[in-house]
PDB file of C-alpha atoms in Angstrom:
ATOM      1  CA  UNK W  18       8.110  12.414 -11.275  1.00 33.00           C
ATOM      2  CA  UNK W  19       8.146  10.931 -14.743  1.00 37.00           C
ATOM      3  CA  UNK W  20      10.328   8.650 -15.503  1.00 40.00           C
ATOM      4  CA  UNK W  21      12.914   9.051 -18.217  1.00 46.00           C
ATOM      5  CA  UNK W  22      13.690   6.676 -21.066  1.00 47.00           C
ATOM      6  CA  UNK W  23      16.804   8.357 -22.218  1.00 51.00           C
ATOM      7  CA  UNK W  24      18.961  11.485 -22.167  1.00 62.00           C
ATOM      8  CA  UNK W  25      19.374  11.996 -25.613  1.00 82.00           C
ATOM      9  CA  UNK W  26      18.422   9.634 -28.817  1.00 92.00           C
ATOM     10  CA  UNK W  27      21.082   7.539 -30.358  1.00 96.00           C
ATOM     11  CA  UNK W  28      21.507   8.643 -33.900  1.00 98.00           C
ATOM     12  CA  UNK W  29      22.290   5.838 -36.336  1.00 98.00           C
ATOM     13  CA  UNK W  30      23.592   6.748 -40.197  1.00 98.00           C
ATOM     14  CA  UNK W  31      23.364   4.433 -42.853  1.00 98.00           C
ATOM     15  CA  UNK W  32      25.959   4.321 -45.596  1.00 98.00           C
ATOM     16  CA  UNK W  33      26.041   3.344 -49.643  1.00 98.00           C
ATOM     17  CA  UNK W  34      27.730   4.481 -52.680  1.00 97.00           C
ATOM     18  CA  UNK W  35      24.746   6.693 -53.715  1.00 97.00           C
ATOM     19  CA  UNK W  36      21.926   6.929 -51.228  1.00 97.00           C
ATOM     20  CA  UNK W  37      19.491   5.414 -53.335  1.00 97.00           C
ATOM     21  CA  UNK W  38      19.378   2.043 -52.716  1.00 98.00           C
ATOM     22  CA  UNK W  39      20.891   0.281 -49.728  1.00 98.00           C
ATOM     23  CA  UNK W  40      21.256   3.394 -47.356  1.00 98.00           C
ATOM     24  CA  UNK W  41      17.502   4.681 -47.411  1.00 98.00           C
ATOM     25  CA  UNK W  42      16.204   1.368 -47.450  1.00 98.00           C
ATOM     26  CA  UNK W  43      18.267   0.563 -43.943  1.00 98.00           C
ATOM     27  CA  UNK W  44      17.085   3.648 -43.287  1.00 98.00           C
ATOM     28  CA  UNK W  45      12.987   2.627 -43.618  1.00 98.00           C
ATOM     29  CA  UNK W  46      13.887  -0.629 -42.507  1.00 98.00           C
ATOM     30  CA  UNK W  47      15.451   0.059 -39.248  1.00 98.00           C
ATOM     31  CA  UNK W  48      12.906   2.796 -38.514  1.00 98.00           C
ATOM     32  CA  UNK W  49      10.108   0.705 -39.050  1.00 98.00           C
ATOM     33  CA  UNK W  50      11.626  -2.061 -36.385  1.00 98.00           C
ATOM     34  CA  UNK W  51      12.438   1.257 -33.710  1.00 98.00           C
ATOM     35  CA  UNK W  52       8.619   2.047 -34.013  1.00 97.00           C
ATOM     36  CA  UNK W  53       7.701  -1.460 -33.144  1.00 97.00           C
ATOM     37  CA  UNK W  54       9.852  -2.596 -30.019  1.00 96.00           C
ATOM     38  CA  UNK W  55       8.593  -1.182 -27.035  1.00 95.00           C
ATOM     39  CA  UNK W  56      12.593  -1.500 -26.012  1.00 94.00           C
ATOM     40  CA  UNK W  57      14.163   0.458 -28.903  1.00 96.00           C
ATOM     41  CA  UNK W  58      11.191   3.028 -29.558  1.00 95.00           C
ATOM     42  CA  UNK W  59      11.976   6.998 -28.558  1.00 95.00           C
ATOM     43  CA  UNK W  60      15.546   5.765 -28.195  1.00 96.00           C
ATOM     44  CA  UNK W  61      17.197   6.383 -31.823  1.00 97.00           C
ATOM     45  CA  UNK W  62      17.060   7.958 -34.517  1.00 97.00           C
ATOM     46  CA  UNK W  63      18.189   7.611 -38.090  1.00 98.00           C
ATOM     47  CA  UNK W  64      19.090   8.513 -41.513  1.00 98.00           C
ATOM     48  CA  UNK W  65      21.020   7.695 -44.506  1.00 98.00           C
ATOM     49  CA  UNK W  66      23.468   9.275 -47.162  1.00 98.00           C
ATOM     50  CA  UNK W  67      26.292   8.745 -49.663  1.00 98.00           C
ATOM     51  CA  UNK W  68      29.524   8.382 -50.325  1.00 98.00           C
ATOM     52  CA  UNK W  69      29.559  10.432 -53.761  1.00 96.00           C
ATOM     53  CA  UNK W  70      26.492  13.629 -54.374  1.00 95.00           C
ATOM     54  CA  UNK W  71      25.556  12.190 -58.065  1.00 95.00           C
ATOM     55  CA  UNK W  72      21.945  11.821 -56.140  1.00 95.00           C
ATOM     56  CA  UNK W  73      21.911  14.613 -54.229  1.00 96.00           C
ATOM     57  CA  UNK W  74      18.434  15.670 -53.440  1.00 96.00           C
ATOM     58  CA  UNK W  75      16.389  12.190 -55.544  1.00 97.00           C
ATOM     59  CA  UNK W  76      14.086   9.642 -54.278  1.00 97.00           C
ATOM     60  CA  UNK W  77      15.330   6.273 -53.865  1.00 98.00           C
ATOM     61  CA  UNK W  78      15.614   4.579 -57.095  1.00 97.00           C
ATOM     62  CA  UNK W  79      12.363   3.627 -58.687  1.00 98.00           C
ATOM     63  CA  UNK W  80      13.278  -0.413 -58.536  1.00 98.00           C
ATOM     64  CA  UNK W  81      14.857  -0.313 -55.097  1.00 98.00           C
ATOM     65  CA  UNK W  82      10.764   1.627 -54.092  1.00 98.00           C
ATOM     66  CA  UNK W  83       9.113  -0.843 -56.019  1.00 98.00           C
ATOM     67  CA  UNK W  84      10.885  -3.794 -54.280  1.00 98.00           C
ATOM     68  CA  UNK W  85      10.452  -1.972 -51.039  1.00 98.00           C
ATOM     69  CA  UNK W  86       6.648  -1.592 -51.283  1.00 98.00           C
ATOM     70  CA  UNK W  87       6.590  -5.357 -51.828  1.00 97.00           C
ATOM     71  CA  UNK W  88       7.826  -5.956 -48.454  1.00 97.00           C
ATOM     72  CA  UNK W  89       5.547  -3.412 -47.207  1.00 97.00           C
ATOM     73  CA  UNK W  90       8.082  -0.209 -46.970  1.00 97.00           C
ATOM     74  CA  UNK W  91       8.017   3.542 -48.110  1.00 97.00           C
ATOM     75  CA  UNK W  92      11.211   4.033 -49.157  1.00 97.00           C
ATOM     76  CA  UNK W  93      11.263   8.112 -49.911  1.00 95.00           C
ATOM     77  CA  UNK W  94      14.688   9.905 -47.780  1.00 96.00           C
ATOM     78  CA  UNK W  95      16.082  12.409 -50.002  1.00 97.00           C
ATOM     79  CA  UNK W  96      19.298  11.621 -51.057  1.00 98.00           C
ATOM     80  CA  UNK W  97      22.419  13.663 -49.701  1.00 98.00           C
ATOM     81  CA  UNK W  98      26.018  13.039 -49.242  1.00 98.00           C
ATOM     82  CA  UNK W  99      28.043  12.054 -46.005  1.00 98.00           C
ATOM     83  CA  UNK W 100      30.433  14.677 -44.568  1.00 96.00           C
ATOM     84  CA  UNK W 101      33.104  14.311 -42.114  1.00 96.00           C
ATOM     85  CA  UNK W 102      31.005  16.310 -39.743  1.00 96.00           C
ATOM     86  CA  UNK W 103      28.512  13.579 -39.559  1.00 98.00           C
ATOM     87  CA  UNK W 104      30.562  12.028 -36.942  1.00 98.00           C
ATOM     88  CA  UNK W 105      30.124  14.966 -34.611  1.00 97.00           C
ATOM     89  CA  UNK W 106      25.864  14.145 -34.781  1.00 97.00           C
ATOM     90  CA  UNK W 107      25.868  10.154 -35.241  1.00 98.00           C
ATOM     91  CA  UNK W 108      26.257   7.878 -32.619  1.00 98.00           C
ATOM     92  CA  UNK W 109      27.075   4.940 -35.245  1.00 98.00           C
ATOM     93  CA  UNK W 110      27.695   4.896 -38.851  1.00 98.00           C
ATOM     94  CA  UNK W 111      27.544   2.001 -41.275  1.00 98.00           C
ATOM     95  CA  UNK W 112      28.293   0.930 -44.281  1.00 98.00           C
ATOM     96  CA  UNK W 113      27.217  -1.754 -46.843  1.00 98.00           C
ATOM     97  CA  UNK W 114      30.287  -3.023 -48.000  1.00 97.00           C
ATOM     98  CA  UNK W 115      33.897  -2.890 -48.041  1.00 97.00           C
ATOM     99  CA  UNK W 116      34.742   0.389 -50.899  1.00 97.00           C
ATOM    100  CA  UNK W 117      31.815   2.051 -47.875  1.00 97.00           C
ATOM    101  CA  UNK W 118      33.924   1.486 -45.266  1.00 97.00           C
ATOM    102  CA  UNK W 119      37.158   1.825 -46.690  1.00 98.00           C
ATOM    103  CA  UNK W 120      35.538   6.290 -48.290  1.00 98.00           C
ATOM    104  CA  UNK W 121      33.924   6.439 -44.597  1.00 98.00           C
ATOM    105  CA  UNK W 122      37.050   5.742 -42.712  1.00 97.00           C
ATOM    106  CA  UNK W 123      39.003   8.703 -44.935  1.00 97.00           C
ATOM    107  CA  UNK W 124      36.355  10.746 -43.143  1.00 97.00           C
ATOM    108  CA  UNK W 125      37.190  10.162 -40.112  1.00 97.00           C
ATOM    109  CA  UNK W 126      39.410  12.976 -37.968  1.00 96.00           C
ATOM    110  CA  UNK W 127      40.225  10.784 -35.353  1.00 97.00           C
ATOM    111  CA  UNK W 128      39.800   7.720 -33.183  1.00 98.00           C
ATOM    112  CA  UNK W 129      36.306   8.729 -31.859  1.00 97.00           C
ATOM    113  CA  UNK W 130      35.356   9.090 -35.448  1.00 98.00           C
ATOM    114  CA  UNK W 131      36.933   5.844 -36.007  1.00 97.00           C
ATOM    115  CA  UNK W 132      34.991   3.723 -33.174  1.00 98.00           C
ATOM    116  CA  UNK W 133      31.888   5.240 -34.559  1.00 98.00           C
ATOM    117  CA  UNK W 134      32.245   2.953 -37.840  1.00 98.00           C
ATOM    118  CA  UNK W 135      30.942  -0.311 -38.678  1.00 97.00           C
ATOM    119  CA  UNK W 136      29.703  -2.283 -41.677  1.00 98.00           C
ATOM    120  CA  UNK W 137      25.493  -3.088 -41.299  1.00 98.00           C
ATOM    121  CA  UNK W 138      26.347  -7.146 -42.681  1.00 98.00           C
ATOM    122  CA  UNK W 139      28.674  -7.806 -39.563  1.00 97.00           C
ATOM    123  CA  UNK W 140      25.188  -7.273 -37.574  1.00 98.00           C
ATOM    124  CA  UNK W 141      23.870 -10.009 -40.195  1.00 98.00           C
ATOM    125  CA  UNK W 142      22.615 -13.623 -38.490  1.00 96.00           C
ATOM    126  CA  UNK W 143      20.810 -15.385 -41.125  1.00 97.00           C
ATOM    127  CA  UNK W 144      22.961 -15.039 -44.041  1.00 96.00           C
ATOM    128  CA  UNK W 145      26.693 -16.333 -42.938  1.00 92.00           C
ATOM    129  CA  UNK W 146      28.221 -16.098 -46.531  1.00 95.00           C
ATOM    130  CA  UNK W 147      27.605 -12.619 -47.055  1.00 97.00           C
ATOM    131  CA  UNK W 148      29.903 -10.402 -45.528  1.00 96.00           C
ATOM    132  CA  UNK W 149      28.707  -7.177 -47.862  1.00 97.00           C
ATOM    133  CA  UNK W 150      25.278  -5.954 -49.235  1.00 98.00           C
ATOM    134  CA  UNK W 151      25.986  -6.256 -52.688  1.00 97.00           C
ATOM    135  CA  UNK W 152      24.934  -2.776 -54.194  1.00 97.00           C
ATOM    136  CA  UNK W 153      21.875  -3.845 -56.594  1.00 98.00           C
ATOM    137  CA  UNK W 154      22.346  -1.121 -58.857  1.00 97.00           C
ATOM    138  CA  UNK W 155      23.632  -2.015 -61.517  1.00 96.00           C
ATOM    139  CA  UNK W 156      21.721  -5.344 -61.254  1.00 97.00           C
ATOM    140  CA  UNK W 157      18.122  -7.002 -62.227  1.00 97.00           C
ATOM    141  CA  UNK W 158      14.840  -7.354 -59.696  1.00 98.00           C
ATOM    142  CA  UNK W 159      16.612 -10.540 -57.686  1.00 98.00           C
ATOM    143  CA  UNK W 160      19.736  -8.309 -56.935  1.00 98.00           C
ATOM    144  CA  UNK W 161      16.802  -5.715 -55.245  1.00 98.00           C
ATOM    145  CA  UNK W 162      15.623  -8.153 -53.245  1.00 98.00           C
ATOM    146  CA  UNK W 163      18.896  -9.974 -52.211  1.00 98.00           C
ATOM    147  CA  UNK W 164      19.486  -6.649 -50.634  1.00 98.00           C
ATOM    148  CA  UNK W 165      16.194  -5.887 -48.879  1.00 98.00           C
ATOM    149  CA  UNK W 166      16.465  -9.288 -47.349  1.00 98.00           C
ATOM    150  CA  UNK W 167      20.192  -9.055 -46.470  1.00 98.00           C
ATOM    151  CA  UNK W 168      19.700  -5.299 -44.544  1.00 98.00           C
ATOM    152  CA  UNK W 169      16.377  -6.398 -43.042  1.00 98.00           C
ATOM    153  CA  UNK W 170      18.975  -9.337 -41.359  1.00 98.00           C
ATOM    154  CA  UNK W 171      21.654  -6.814 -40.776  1.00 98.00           C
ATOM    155  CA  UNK W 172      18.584  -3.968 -39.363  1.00 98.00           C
ATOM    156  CA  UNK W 173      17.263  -7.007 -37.222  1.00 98.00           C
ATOM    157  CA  UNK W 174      20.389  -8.166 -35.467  1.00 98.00           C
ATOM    158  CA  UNK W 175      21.178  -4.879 -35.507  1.00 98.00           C
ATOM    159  CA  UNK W 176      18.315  -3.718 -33.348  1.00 98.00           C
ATOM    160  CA  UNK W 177      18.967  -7.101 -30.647  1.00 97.00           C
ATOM    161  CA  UNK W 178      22.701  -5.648 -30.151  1.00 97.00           C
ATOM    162  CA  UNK W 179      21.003  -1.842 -28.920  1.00 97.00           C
ATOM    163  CA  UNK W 180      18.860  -3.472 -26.903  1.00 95.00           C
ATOM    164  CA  UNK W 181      21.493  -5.263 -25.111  1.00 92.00           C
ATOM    165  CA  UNK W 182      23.540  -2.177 -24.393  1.00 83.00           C
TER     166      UNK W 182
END
């Protein structure tokens, strides 16, 4: 009889303003660490989307790929826009900072849609004084890679919590 690793896959959603910067690169990022622990691998899925549809249906933006590819990611999701319904097909949602949290939580419909929140820096180990991932956006190439560095922290301690559940 073969064994089986799980019922059904976790779904994870990742959260930003946009969808074109933090979200699809937590998105990469996290997938990338899945496919390479034997513990986490089969077991989730994910995506990403946005608070506001401004993006609907781009790449990532151009400097947020760029950065990406130095750190050896493909950053390409297609943009789209969170909907209250999301919390009927995601196990967990985050988001990367506080104005996130504050448009996902007037989603929600009730306290199971409520539980199913959280913000990707609380799952952040290496960087104690950031309690956001500042959006880059509006920002120069350091601002880029402040955030690739902070959600590869939050995607890494991230991935040790599901493994200890």
């Amino acid at each position: 009889m073969d064994k089986q690793v799980n019922a059904r896959k976790k779904k994870i959603l990742f959260v930003c303003l946009g969808n074109i910067c933090r979200s699809p690169a937590a998105e990469e990022i996290m997938r990338q660490i899945i496919e390479n622990d034997i513990a986490l691998i089969g077991n989730y899925d994910v995506d990403s989307a946005g608070i506001g549809s401004w993006h609907k249906g781009q790449l990532p933006d151009r400097r947020m790929r760029e950065h990406g590819k130095k750190h050896g990611y493909d950053f390409h999701s297609i943009a789209r826009q969170v909907h209250s319904s999301d919390f009927d097909d995601f196990d967990l949602i985050l988001g990367m900072d506080e104005g996130n949290m504050s448009d996902l939580l007037s989603l929600t419909r009730n306290d199971s849609d409520r539980e199913k929140l959280g913000c990707l820096a609380d799952y952040m180990t290496a960087h104690p004084r950031y309690h956001t991932i500042p959006d880059p956006y509006y920002g120069g190439p350091s601002d880029f890679e402040l955030a690739i560095e902070l959600i590869e922290d939050g995607c890494r301690g991230l991935a040790e919590e599901l493994k200890k559940k």
